[in-house]
XYZ file of C-alpha atoms in Angstrom:
95
model
C 19.409 -13.030 -19.297
C 19.372 -10.975 -16.122
C 18.588 -12.380 -12.722
C 16.041 -10.655 -10.578
C 17.215 -8.953 -7.444
C 15.466 -10.397 -4.385
C 12.681 -8.225 -3.052
C 13.932 -6.026 -0.256
C 11.919 -4.595 2.574
C 12.746 -1.345 4.291
C 11.949 -0.200 7.804
C 10.050 3.016 8.406
C 13.153 4.338 10.170
C 15.291 3.741 7.060
C 12.706 5.384 4.802
C 12.500 8.370 7.111
C 16.296 8.720 7.181
C 16.464 8.845 3.384
C 13.633 11.381 3.227
C 15.465 13.519 5.811
C 18.678 13.322 3.759
C 16.730 14.661 0.776
C 15.025 17.384 2.818
C 18.395 18.438 4.221
C 19.668 19.105 0.702
C 21.262 15.881 -0.498
C 20.545 15.284 -4.175
C 18.148 12.489 -5.133
C 20.594 10.941 -7.571
C 23.241 10.700 -4.826
C 20.831 9.034 -2.396
C 19.633 6.596 -5.061
C 23.154 5.639 -6.057
C 24.474 5.354 -2.506
C 21.623 3.219 -1.155
C 20.889 1.344 -4.414
C 17.169 2.053 -4.510
C 14.867 2.942 -7.381
C 14.192 6.608 -8.050
C 10.444 5.982 -8.004
C 10.759 4.431 -4.566
C 12.441 7.486 -3.099
C 9.875 9.753 -4.779
C 7.068 7.664 -3.288
C 8.570 7.860 0.219
C 9.030 11.622 -0.040
C 5.427 12.086 -1.171
C 4.086 9.816 1.592
C 6.154 11.615 4.198
C 4.918 15.014 3.090
C 1.235 14.109 2.723
C 0.433 11.843 5.689
C 3.728 11.340 7.487
C 3.180 7.587 7.286
C 4.769 4.985 5.019
C 1.942 2.465 5.423
C -0.108 1.929 2.279
C -3.430 1.977 4.122
C -2.667 5.426 5.516
C -1.848 6.788 2.051
C -4.955 5.673 0.168
C -7.087 8.265 -1.560
C -10.695 8.776 -0.528
C -11.840 6.986 -3.688
C -9.650 3.970 -2.931
C -10.988 3.806 0.629
C -14.562 4.035 -0.638
C -13.974 1.322 -3.234
C -12.535 -1.046 -0.599
C -15.489 -0.359 1.705
C -18.000 -0.932 -1.104
C -16.339 -4.219 -2.075
C -16.509 -5.418 1.540
C -20.178 -4.436 1.732
C -20.925 -6.138 -1.590
C -19.275 -9.377 -0.423
C -21.272 -9.243 2.831
C -24.539 -8.765 0.937
C -23.717 -11.617 -1.445
C -23.107 -13.924 1.516
C -26.387 -12.882 3.141
C -28.201 -13.442 -0.155
C -26.717 -16.946 -0.488
C -27.811 -17.788 3.066
C -31.352 -16.617 2.345
C -31.472 -18.665 -0.866
C -30.378 -21.781 1.037
C -32.971 -21.120 3.742
C -35.694 -20.706 1.118
C -34.736 -24.037 -0.462
C -34.775 -25.802 2.898
C -38.124 -24.303 3.900
C -39.577 -25.017 0.474
C -38.941 -28.746 0.852
C -40.985 -29.037 4.055
């Protein structure tokens, strides 16, 4: 039985330093081994750095993801408005 490693958080400065090491020619496997991070994590940081220059998830969402989030917000708003109107109709119907 293996114990889980506690979840670590990394600063944007740290992420940027590792990306710069890679861009300056250091091999991925050496960076991963030295800093004990997952290969997929380094790949993700490199991709984020090259596409938007930001490591924040909200800055790296695709247009479809942004649209889906916006549509879900709008749907929730409309459902709330609909519920309010139903309650108002019930109250007015009793009088």
